[in-house]
Amino acid sequence: MNEQEREQIDSLIHGFLDGELNERQRTELKRLAQHNPVIRKELHALFRQKELLGALPIEKAPDGLKDEVLARLERRLILSSETAVPSSRIGRLHLVLRWTAAAAAMALLPLAILGLLVLQIVQPPEPAVGPAAVPVQEQTAEFLPDKTPSAPKEDTVLVLGNLKFLTDQPIAVNDSIKKAVVSHKLLPSASSERFEDHAVYRIQCPQGQMLSFMKTLESVWGLCSKQQFVLAGGDSSASRSVVVEGIRPDQMEELIRQTSPSRLLTAASHLERVNRRGLSDAAIRVPAEETGGGEKTLLPVEPRLAWEKEQTAEESSVSGGPVVVLVIEVRNLTEKK
Amino acid sequence: MKDNPEYQNQTLEEEVLIKRSQRGDLEAAGLLIVRYQDRLYNTILKICSNPEDAAELTQETFVKVLEKITDFRGKSSFYTWLFRIGVNLTLNFCKRRGRLVMQSIDGSGGDESERATARLSGYLLCREKADPVGLAQDKEAREIVLRALGRLDEEQRVVLVLRDIEGLSYQEIAEILDIELGTVKSRISRARAGLRDMLEAVLA
């Protein structure tokens, strides 16, 4: 039997086992098996092997698999919805302002160069009195992390993060947010987008105004089954997202009061731990490097007190303060018909 | 089978469950999971040979499927789509894990094992009549078969599991593995011959 014949016979045997042969092929295999004991033996052995594999009992999936899958799915959906706000969601006004600013800068650049040339011609240069490193240092200082507390700058924009509401009363929640936006005259600096099952608001205003806005929103908490605050990690791969489950209105106000990204991160991290352990849990110890002073203990009932006191002096003026940005997401829990 | 009214009812019901799941209905998603969890787990277990890994891979498959369910357009059956994701996840996992720990396919020794070997040998070598279902219920005999299956290379093991254990058609296997029909056939014949050789070596 050559290799080609062998392949043909194999094809007939496996086709027979799988019920894929036509009448002519079946007759051919029957004839071959009757005259060749090797083929007959092989056919029988493979038939029994297939029969045995098919008879192996079906192993049942572990108990609770469905619940575990649904829980995982829910966790992933929550996490994936908390990514940074895409540029398409940023308000049109904001984009127009950016384009205008860029165009103005382009137009002014030749004038500035011309002005410098004229100045150099008219005013002879002063003799150098020190290394040129000084202005460079001043320039780079803006990009260094703020190690020491400093008064908030009026032109600083602090992105707070995402406040997420899950509710089965989306109409009432969205109405409350819209009314709060209107009553605090935030319309020019706010934008919103509606999706099939959720709505996203982007609010940008001075810190004091945001605090007042948040106080108006307190009633929304009662309409929602779940609240969550997410502080997205930065560009650095080392940065992580902080997720504060079950955030309360007073905790949101504490976050809004923060004056720098690093303070915001510290405060959100504390709240994440506090809420995760539950308010009835024992007091939480905060290591010295996080408080900026000695080791402190946060009382579960008022977790904010320990670090709030350190900042009251610089937070006394809440009417203005840095400009803050907050994204609010309202996710609909009701089933669509 | 597709003309069978019960099959048509099941398909209709499945379509409803898929549509509801696509709208975010977790109850419908749960029903889809319950419908397929045993078959998927069983298939994955036969490929990866470890119950804990199989449970984890089954869960991961359902999560992925439900995350992407809005992309499901019904070009293939839901079952084929589910198995395509599950089998590919399992094969990737097996590749990362490396070859299975080579196990002896002899029994663990003792009278029970010898008796199982004799029964299997008599059955597979056609020396005696035997009930394949009864034989497959014998733990020792089953272990020998599963160990032999576990020693096949992954490509062959997968087609054998999908064809001879799960009972899928050549076409469905080709869709799940994204390979040609001819490749499915040749892999099946090599896999059956490979398994027979391994079992014969033990049972002869």
Coordinates of C-alpha atoms in Angstrom, one line a residue:
Chain A
M1 CA 0.0 0.0 0.0
N2 CA 1.6 3.3 -1.1
E3 CA 1.3 6.6 0.7
Q4 CA -1.5 7.9 -1.6
E5 CA -3.6 4.8 -1.1
R6 CA -3.0 5.0 2.7
E7 CA -4.2 8.6 2.7
Q8 CA -7.3 7.6 0.7
I9 CA -8.1 4.8 3.1
D10 CA -7.6 7.1 6.1
S11 CA -9.9 9.6 4.6
L12 CA -12.6 6.9 4.1
I13 CA -12.2 5.6 7.7
H14 CA -12.5 9.0 9.3
G15 CA -15.2 10.1 6.9
F16 CA -17.1 7.0 7.9
L17 CA -16.6 7.7 11.7
D18 CA -17.9 11.2 11.2
G19 CA -20.9 10.2 9.0
E20 CA -19.5 12.2 6.1
L21 CA -19.4 9.4 3.4
N22 CA -21.8 9.0 0.6
E23 CA -23.3 5.6 -0.5
R24 CA -20.5 4.9 -3.0
Q25 CA -17.7 5.7 -0.5
R26 CA -19.4 3.6 2.2
T27 CA -19.6 0.6 -0.2
E28 CA -15.9 1.1 -1.1
L29 CA -14.8 1.1 2.6
K30 CA -16.9 -2.0 3.3
R31 CA -15.3 -3.8 0.5
L32 CA -11.8 -2.8 1.6
A33 CA -12.5 -3.8 5.3
Q34 CA -13.9 -7.2 4.2
H35 CA -10.7 -8.1 2.3
N36 CA -8.1 -6.4 4.5
P37 CA -8.0 -7.4 8.2
V38 CA -5.6 -4.6 9.0
I39 CA -8.0 -2.0 7.7
R40 CA -10.9 -3.8 9.5
K41 CA -9.0 -3.8 12.8
E42 CA -8.1 -0.2 12.5
L43 CA -11.7 0.8 11.6
H44 CA -13.1 -1.1 14.6
A45 CA -10.5 0.3 17.0
L46 CA -11.0 3.9 16.0
F47 CA -14.8 3.5 16.1
R48 CA -14.6 2.2 19.7
Q49 CA -12.2 5.0 20.6
K50 CA -14.5 7.6 19.2
E51 CA -17.4 6.0 21.0
L52 CA -15.6 6.0 24.3
L53 CA -14.6 9.7 23.9
G54 CA -18.2 10.6 23.2
A55 CA -19.3 8.7 26.3
L56 CA -17.1 10.6 28.7
P57 CA -19.3 12.3 31.3
I58 CA -19.8 16.0 31.0
E59 CA -18.0 17.8 33.8
K60 CA -20.3 20.4 35.4
A61 CA -19.1 24.0 35.7
P62 CA -18.3 25.1 39.2
D63 CA -21.2 26.5 41.3
G64 CA -21.4 30.3 41.3
L65 CA -19.7 30.7 37.9
K66 CA -22.6 32.8 36.6
D67 CA -22.5 35.2 39.6
E68 CA -18.8 35.5 39.4
V69 CA -18.9 36.4 35.7
L70 CA -21.6 39.0 36.2
A71 CA -19.7 40.5 39.1
R72 CA -16.5 40.7 37.0
L73 CA -18.4 42.2 34.1
E74 CA -19.9 44.9 36.3
R75 CA -16.5 45.8 37.8
R76 CA -15.0 46.1 34.4
L77 CA -17.8 48.2 33.0
I78 CA -17.5 50.6 35.9
L79 CA -13.7 50.8 35.5
S80 CA -13.8 51.2 31.7
S81 CA -16.4 54.0 31.9
E82 CA -14.0 56.0 34.1
T83 CA -11.4 56.8 31.5
A84 CA -10.4 60.4 30.8
V85 CA -12.9 62.6 29.1
P86 CA -12.2 62.5 25.4
S87 CA -11.5 65.7 23.6
S88 CA -14.8 65.4 21.7
R89 CA -16.7 65.9 24.9
I90 CA -14.9 69.2 25.7
G91 CA -17.2 72.1 25.1
R92 CA -17.2 73.8 21.7
L93 CA -16.5 77.1 23.3
H94 CA -13.4 75.8 24.9
L95 CA -12.1 74.6 21.6
V96 CA -12.8 77.9 19.8
L97 CA -10.9 79.7 22.6
R98 CA -8.0 77.4 22.2
W99 CA -7.9 77.9 18.4
T100 CA -8.3 81.7 18.8
A101 CA -5.4 81.7 21.3
A102 CA -3.2 79.7 19.0
A103 CA -4.0 81.9 16.0
A104 CA -3.2 85.0 18.1
A105 CA 0.1 83.6 19.2
M106 CA 1.0 82.8 15.6
A107 CA 0.2 86.3 14.6
L108 CA 2.1 88.0 17.5
L109 CA 5.2 85.9 17.1
P110 CA 6.8 87.9 14.1
L111 CA 5.9 91.1 15.9
A112 CA 7.7 90.0 19.1
I113 CA 10.8 88.9 17.1
L114 CA 10.8 92.3 15.3
G115 CA 10.4 94.1 18.7
L116 CA 13.3 92.2 20.2
L117 CA 15.5 93.1 17.2
V118 CA 14.6 96.8 17.5
L119 CA 15.2 96.7 21.2
Q120 CA 18.7 95.2 20.7
I121 CA 19.6 97.9 18.2
V122 CA 18.2 100.8 20.3
Q123 CA 19.4 99.6 23.7
P124 CA 22.9 98.2 24.0
P125 CA 23.2 94.9 26.0
E126 CA 24.2 95.2 29.8
P127 CA 27.3 93.4 30.9
A128 CA 26.6 89.9 32.3
V129 CA 26.5 89.7 36.1
G130 CA 25.9 86.1 36.7
P131 CA 25.4 82.7 35.1
A132 CA 22.5 82.4 32.7
A133 CA 21.2 79.5 34.8
V134 CA 18.9 81.7 36.9
P135 CA 16.2 82.4 34.4
V136 CA 16.3 78.8 33.3
Q137 CA 15.7 77.7 36.9
E138 CA 12.8 80.0 37.2
Q139 CA 11.3 78.6 34.1
T140 CA 11.6 75.0 35.1
A141 CA 10.3 75.7 38.6
E142 CA 6.8 75.9 37.2
F143 CA 6.9 72.3 36.2
L144 CA 8.3 71.0 39.5
P145 CA 5.9 69.3 41.9
D146 CA 4.8 71.7 44.6
K147 CA 6.7 70.4 47.6
T148 CA 5.7 73.3 49.9
P149 CA 2.2 74.6 50.3
S150 CA 1.6 77.7 48.3
A151 CA -1.3 80.1 47.8
P152 CA -3.5 79.0 45.0
K153 CA -3.0 80.8 41.7
E154 CA -6.1 82.3 40.2
D155 CA -5.3 80.9 36.7
T156 CA -4.6 77.3 37.8
V157 CA -7.0 74.7 36.4
L158 CA -7.3 71.7 38.7
V159 CA -9.0 68.7 37.2
L160 CA -10.9 67.1 40.0
G161 CA -12.0 63.9 38.3
N162 CA -15.2 62.0 37.6
L163 CA -18.2 61.9 39.9
K164 CA -20.5 59.0 38.9
F165 CA -24.1 58.4 39.9
L166 CA -25.9 55.2 39.2
T167 CA -29.7 55.7 39.4
D168 CA -33.0 54.3 38.4
Q169 CA -34.4 57.9 38.4
P170 CA -32.2 59.4 35.6
I171 CA -34.7 62.1 34.7
A172 CA -34.9 63.5 38.2
V173 CA -31.1 63.4 38.6
N174 CA -30.4 65.1 35.3
D175 CA -33.0 67.7 36.0
S176 CA -31.4 68.5 39.4
I177 CA -28.0 68.8 37.8
K178 CA -29.3 71.1 35.0
K179 CA -31.1 73.3 37.5
A180 CA -28.0 73.5 39.7
V181 CA -25.9 74.5 36.6
V182 CA -28.4 77.2 35.7
S183 CA -28.9 78.6 39.2
H184 CA -25.1 78.9 39.7
K185 CA -24.7 80.6 36.3
L186 CA -22.4 77.9 35.1
L187 CA -23.9 77.6 31.6
P188 CA -21.1 79.3 29.7
S189 CA -18.5 77.0 31.2
A190 CA -20.4 73.8 31.3
S191 CA -21.1 71.2 28.6
S192 CA -23.1 68.1 28.5
E193 CA -23.6 65.1 26.3
R194 CA -26.4 62.5 26.3
F195 CA -25.9 58.9 25.4
E196 CA -28.3 56.0 25.3
D197 CA -27.8 55.0 28.9
H198 CA -25.9 57.8 30.5
A199 CA -25.3 61.5 30.4
V200 CA -22.0 63.3 31.0
Y201 CA -21.6 66.9 32.3
R202 CA -18.4 68.8 32.4
I203 CA -18.4 71.7 34.8
Q204 CA -15.5 74.2 35.0
C205 CA -15.6 77.1 37.4
P206 CA -13.8 78.7 40.4
Q207 CA -13.4 76.5 43.4
G208 CA -15.8 78.5 45.6
Q209 CA -18.5 78.3 42.9
M210 CA -18.0 74.6 42.6
L211 CA -18.4 74.2 46.4
S212 CA -21.7 76.0 46.3
F213 CA -22.8 74.0 43.2
M214 CA -22.0 70.8 45.1
K215 CA -24.1 71.8 48.1
T216 CA -27.0 72.3 45.7
L217 CA -26.5 68.8 44.4
E218 CA -26.7 67.1 47.8
S219 CA -30.3 66.1 47.1
V220 CA -29.1 64.0 44.1
W221 CA -27.5 61.5 46.5
G222 CA -30.9 60.4 47.7
L223 CA -32.0 59.6 44.2
C224 CA -29.1 57.4 43.4
S225 CA -28.3 53.8 44.3
K226 CA -24.6 54.2 44.0
Q227 CA -22.1 57.1 44.0
Q228 CA -18.5 56.9 43.0
F229 CA -15.6 59.3 42.5
V230 CA -12.7 58.5 40.2
L231 CA -9.5 60.4 40.1
A232 CA -7.9 59.2 36.9
G233 CA -4.2 58.4 36.9
G234 CA -1.9 60.8 35.1
D235 CA 0.1 60.1 31.9
S236 CA 2.8 58.3 33.9
S237 CA 2.4 54.6 33.9
A238 CA 3.2 54.7 37.6
S239 CA 0.1 56.8 38.3
R240 CA -3.0 54.8 39.3
S241 CA -6.6 55.7 39.3
V242 CA -8.2 56.3 42.7
V243 CA -11.8 55.1 43.0
V244 CA -13.7 56.3 46.0
E245 CA -16.8 54.1 46.3
G246 CA -19.9 55.5 48.0
I247 CA -18.6 59.0 48.2
R248 CA -20.7 61.4 50.2
P249 CA -21.5 65.1 49.5
D250 CA -19.3 66.3 52.4
Q251 CA -16.4 64.2 51.0
M252 CA -16.9 65.7 47.6
E253 CA -16.6 69.1 49.1
E254 CA -13.4 68.1 50.8
L255 CA -12.0 67.1 47.4
I256 CA -13.1 70.3 45.8
R257 CA -11.3 72.3 48.5
Q258 CA -7.9 70.8 47.6
T259 CA -5.5 73.2 46.0
S260 CA -3.1 71.1 44.0
P261 CA -3.1 67.7 42.2
S262 CA -0.8 66.1 44.8
R263 CA -3.1 67.2 47.7
L264 CA -6.1 66.0 45.7
L265 CA -4.5 62.6 45.2
T266 CA -3.7 62.3 48.9
A267 CA -7.2 63.3 49.9
A268 CA -8.8 61.0 47.4
S269 CA -6.6 58.1 48.4
H270 CA -7.6 58.6 52.1
L271 CA -11.2 58.6 51.2
E272 CA -10.8 55.5 49.1
R273 CA -9.4 53.6 52.0
V274 CA -11.9 55.0 54.5
N275 CA -14.9 54.2 52.4
R276 CA -13.6 50.8 51.4
R277 CA -13.1 49.8 55.0
G278 CA -16.5 51.2 56.0
L279 CA -17.1 54.0 58.5
S280 CA -17.6 51.6 61.3
D281 CA -14.1 50.2 60.9
A282 CA -11.3 51.1 63.2
A283 CA -9.4 54.4 62.8
I284 CA -7.0 54.5 59.9
R285 CA -3.4 55.4 60.5
V286 CA -1.9 57.7 57.9
P287 CA 1.8 57.5 57.5
A288 CA 4.0 60.6 58.0
E289 CA 5.0 61.0 54.4
E290 CA 1.4 61.4 53.4
T291 CA 0.4 63.9 56.0
G292 CA 3.5 66.0 55.6
G293 CA 4.0 65.9 59.4
G294 CA 4.0 63.1 61.9
E295 CA 2.0 60.0 61.6
K296 CA -1.7 60.8 62.1
T297 CA -4.9 58.8 62.8
L298 CA -8.0 59.5 60.8
L299 CA -11.2 58.9 62.7
P300 CA -13.6 56.9 60.7
V301 CA -16.5 59.2 61.6
E302 CA -14.8 62.3 60.3
P303 CA -12.0 61.0 58.1
R304 CA -11.3 64.4 56.7
L305 CA -10.5 66.3 59.9
A306 CA -6.9 65.3 60.1
W307 CA -5.8 66.8 56.9
E308 CA -8.5 69.4 56.6
K309 CA -7.1 71.3 59.6
E310 CA -3.7 71.7 57.9
Q311 CA -5.2 73.4 55.0
T312 CA -7.8 75.7 56.5
A313 CA -5.6 78.7 56.4
E314 CA -5.0 78.6 52.7
E315 CA -8.6 77.5 52.0
S316 CA -10.3 80.3 53.9
S317 CA -11.2 82.1 50.7
V318 CA -13.5 79.8 48.9
S319 CA -15.4 82.3 46.9
G320 CA -12.6 82.4 44.3
G321 CA -9.6 80.1 44.3
P322 CA -8.3 78.0 41.5
V323 CA -10.5 77.0 38.6
V324 CA -11.6 73.4 39.0
V325 CA -13.0 71.0 36.5
L326 CA -15.4 68.2 37.5
V327 CA -17.0 65.6 35.2
I328 CA -20.3 64.2 36.4
E329 CA -21.7 61.1 34.9
V330 CA -25.3 59.9 35.4
R331 CA -25.8 56.3 34.4
N332 CA -29.2 54.9 33.9
L333 CA -30.0 51.7 35.8
T334 CA -33.5 51.2 34.4
E335 CA -34.2 48.6 31.8
K336 CA -35.0 49.8 28.3
K337 CA -38.2 48.5 26.8
Chain B
M1 CA -31.6 19.0 13.4
K2 CA -32.3 22.6 12.3
D3 CA -35.8 21.5 11.1
N4 CA -36.6 20.2 14.6
P5 CA -39.3 22.4 16.2
E6 CA -37.5 22.2 19.6
Y7 CA -34.3 23.4 18.0
Q8 CA -36.1 26.3 16.3
N9 CA -37.7 27.3 19.6
Q10 CA -34.4 27.2 21.4
T11 CA -32.8 29.3 18.6
L12 CA -35.6 31.8 18.8
E13 CA -35.3 32.0 22.6
E14 CA -31.5 32.4 22.2
E15 CA -32.0 35.3 19.8
V16 CA -34.2 37.0 22.4
L17 CA -31.7 36.5 25.1
I18 CA -28.9 37.8 22.9
K19 CA -30.9 40.9 22.0
R20 CA -31.7 41.5 25.6
S21 CA -28.1 41.1 26.6
Q22 CA -27.1 43.5 23.9
R23 CA -29.3 46.1 25.6
G24 CA -27.5 45.5 28.9
D25 CA -30.0 43.1 30.5
L26 CA -27.9 41.2 33.0
E27 CA -30.7 38.7 33.7
A28 CA -30.7 37.6 30.1
A29 CA -26.9 37.5 30.1
G30 CA -27.1 35.2 33.2
L31 CA -29.5 32.9 31.3
L32 CA -27.0 32.7 28.4
I33 CA -24.2 31.8 30.8
V34 CA -26.3 29.1 32.4
R35 CA -27.2 27.7 29.0
Y36 CA -23.6 27.2 27.9
Q37 CA -21.5 27.1 31.0
D38 CA -21.3 23.3 31.4
R39 CA -20.4 22.6 27.7
L40 CA -17.9 25.4 27.6
Y41 CA -16.3 24.4 30.9
N42 CA -16.2 20.8 29.9
T43 CA -14.5 21.6 26.6
I44 CA -11.9 23.9 28.1
L45 CA -11.2 21.4 30.9
K46 CA -10.5 18.7 28.3
I47 CA -8.1 21.0 26.5
C48 CA -6.2 22.5 29.5
S49 CA -6.5 19.5 31.8
N50 CA -6.8 21.5 35.0
P51 CA -10.1 22.3 36.8
E52 CA -9.0 25.6 38.4
D53 CA -7.6 26.9 35.1
A54 CA -10.7 25.7 33.2
A55 CA -13.0 27.6 35.7
E56 CA -11.0 30.7 35.3
L57 CA -10.8 30.5 31.5
T58 CA -14.6 29.8 31.3
Q59 CA -15.3 32.9 33.4
E60 CA -13.0 35.0 31.3
T61 CA -14.6 33.8 28.1
F62 CA -18.1 34.8 29.3
V63 CA -16.8 38.2 30.4
K64 CA -15.2 38.8 27.1
V65 CA -18.3 37.6 25.2
L66 CA -20.7 39.7 27.1
E67 CA -18.4 42.7 26.8
K68 CA -18.4 42.3 23.1
I69 CA -22.0 41.1 22.7
T70 CA -23.1 44.3 20.9
D71 CA -20.6 43.4 18.1
F72 CA -22.3 40.0 17.6
R73 CA -24.2 40.2 14.3
G74 CA -25.4 36.5 14.1
K75 CA -23.2 35.7 11.1
S76 CA -22.2 32.5 12.9
S77 CA -24.2 30.8 15.7
F78 CA -23.8 32.3 19.2
Y79 CA -22.5 28.9 20.3
T80 CA -19.7 28.9 17.6
W81 CA -18.8 32.5 18.5
L82 CA -18.6 31.7 22.2
F83 CA -16.5 28.6 21.6
R84 CA -14.2 30.5 19.2
I85 CA -13.4 33.0 22.0
G86 CA -13.1 30.3 24.7
V87 CA -10.9 28.0 22.6
N88 CA -8.6 30.8 21.5
L89 CA -8.2 32.0 25.1
T90 CA -7.5 28.5 26.2
L91 CA -4.9 27.9 23.5
N92 CA -3.2 31.2 24.3
F93 CA -3.1 30.2 27.9
C94 CA -1.7 26.8 27.1
K95 CA 1.0 28.4 25.0
R96 CA 1.9 30.8 27.8
R97 CA 2.0 28.1 30.4
G98 CA 4.2 25.9 28.1
R99 CA 3.8 22.3 27.5
L100 CA 1.7 20.3 29.9
V101 CA 3.6 18.6 32.6
M102 CA 4.3 15.2 31.0
Q103 CA 2.4 12.6 33.0
S104 CA 2.6 8.9 32.8
I105 CA -0.5 7.7 31.2
D106 CA -0.4 4.4 33.2
G107 CA -2.7 4.2 36.1
S108 CA -1.6 5.1 39.5
G109 CA -0.9 1.4 40.2
G110 CA -2.9 -1.1 42.2
D111 CA -5.6 -3.6 41.5
E112 CA -8.2 -1.0 40.4
S113 CA -5.8 0.4 37.8
E114 CA -4.9 -3.0 36.5
R115 CA -8.5 -3.9 36.2
A116 CA -9.3 -0.6 34.4
T117 CA -6.4 -1.2 32.0
A118 CA -7.6 -4.7 31.2
R119 CA -11.2 -3.4 30.6
L120 CA -10.0 -0.6 28.4
S121 CA -7.7 -2.8 26.4
G122 CA -10.4 -5.5 25.9
Y123 CA -12.7 -2.8 24.7
L124 CA -10.5 -0.7 22.4
L125 CA -8.7 -3.7 20.9
C126 CA -12.2 -5.3 20.1
R127 CA -11.4 -8.4 22.1
E128 CA -14.6 -8.1 24.1
K129 CA -18.0 -6.5 24.0
A130 CA -18.4 -3.6 26.4
D131 CA -20.6 -0.7 27.1
P132 CA -18.7 2.5 26.3
V133 CA -20.9 4.5 28.7
G134 CA -20.2 2.1 31.6
L135 CA -16.5 2.1 30.8
A136 CA -16.4 5.9 30.7
Q137 CA -17.9 6.0 34.1
D138 CA -15.0 3.9 35.5
K139 CA -12.8 6.6 37.1
E140 CA -9.5 4.7 36.5
A141 CA -10.3 4.0 32.9
R142 CA -11.4 7.5 32.3
E143 CA -8.2 8.9 33.8
I144 CA -6.1 6.8 31.4
V145 CA -8.0 8.1 28.4
L146 CA -7.8 11.7 29.6
R147 CA -4.1 11.5 30.3
A148 CA -3.5 10.1 26.9
L149 CA -5.6 13.0 25.4
G150 CA -3.6 15.5 27.5
R151 CA -0.4 14.2 25.9
L152 CA -1.5 15.0 22.3
D153 CA -0.2 18.3 21.0
E154 CA -2.6 21.2 21.5
E155 CA -3.8 21.5 17.9
Q156 CA -4.7 17.8 17.7
R157 CA -6.2 17.8 21.2
V158 CA -8.5 20.7 20.4
V159 CA -9.9 19.2 17.2
L160 CA -10.5 15.8 18.9
V161 CA -12.3 17.5 21.8
L162 CA -14.4 19.6 19.5
R163 CA -15.3 16.7 17.2
D164 CA -15.4 13.5 19.2
I165 CA -16.4 14.9 22.7
E166 CA -18.3 18.0 21.8
G167 CA -19.7 16.6 18.5
L168 CA -19.2 19.7 16.4
S169 CA -19.2 19.5 12.6
Y170 CA -16.1 20.0 10.5
Q171 CA -17.5 23.4 9.4
E172 CA -18.1 24.6 13.0
I173 CA -14.6 23.5 14.0
A174 CA -13.2 25.3 10.9
E175 CA -15.0 28.5 12.0
I176 CA -14.0 28.2 15.6
L177 CA -10.3 27.6 14.8
D178 CA -10.3 29.8 11.7
I179 CA -8.7 27.1 9.6
E180 CA -9.6 25.4 6.3
L181 CA -11.9 22.4 6.2
G182 CA -9.1 20.2 4.8
T183 CA -6.9 21.2 7.7
V184 CA -9.7 20.2 10.1
K185 CA -10.0 16.7 8.5
S186 CA -6.3 16.1 8.5
R187 CA -5.8 17.2 12.1
I188 CA -8.7 15.0 13.2
S189 CA -7.2 11.9 11.5
R190 CA -3.8 12.6 12.9
A191 CA -5.2 13.2 16.4
R192 CA -7.2 9.9 16.4
A193 CA -4.2 8.0 15.2
G194 CA -2.0 9.6 17.8
L195 CA -4.4 8.8 20.6
R196 CA -4.8 5.3 19.5
D197 CA -1.0 4.8 19.4
M198 CA -0.7 6.2 22.9
L199 CA -3.4 4.0 24.3
E200 CA -2.2 0.9 22.5
A201 CA 1.3 1.4 24.0
V202 CA -0.3 1.4 27.5
L203 CA -2.9 -1.2 26.9
A204 CA -1.2 -3.8 24.7

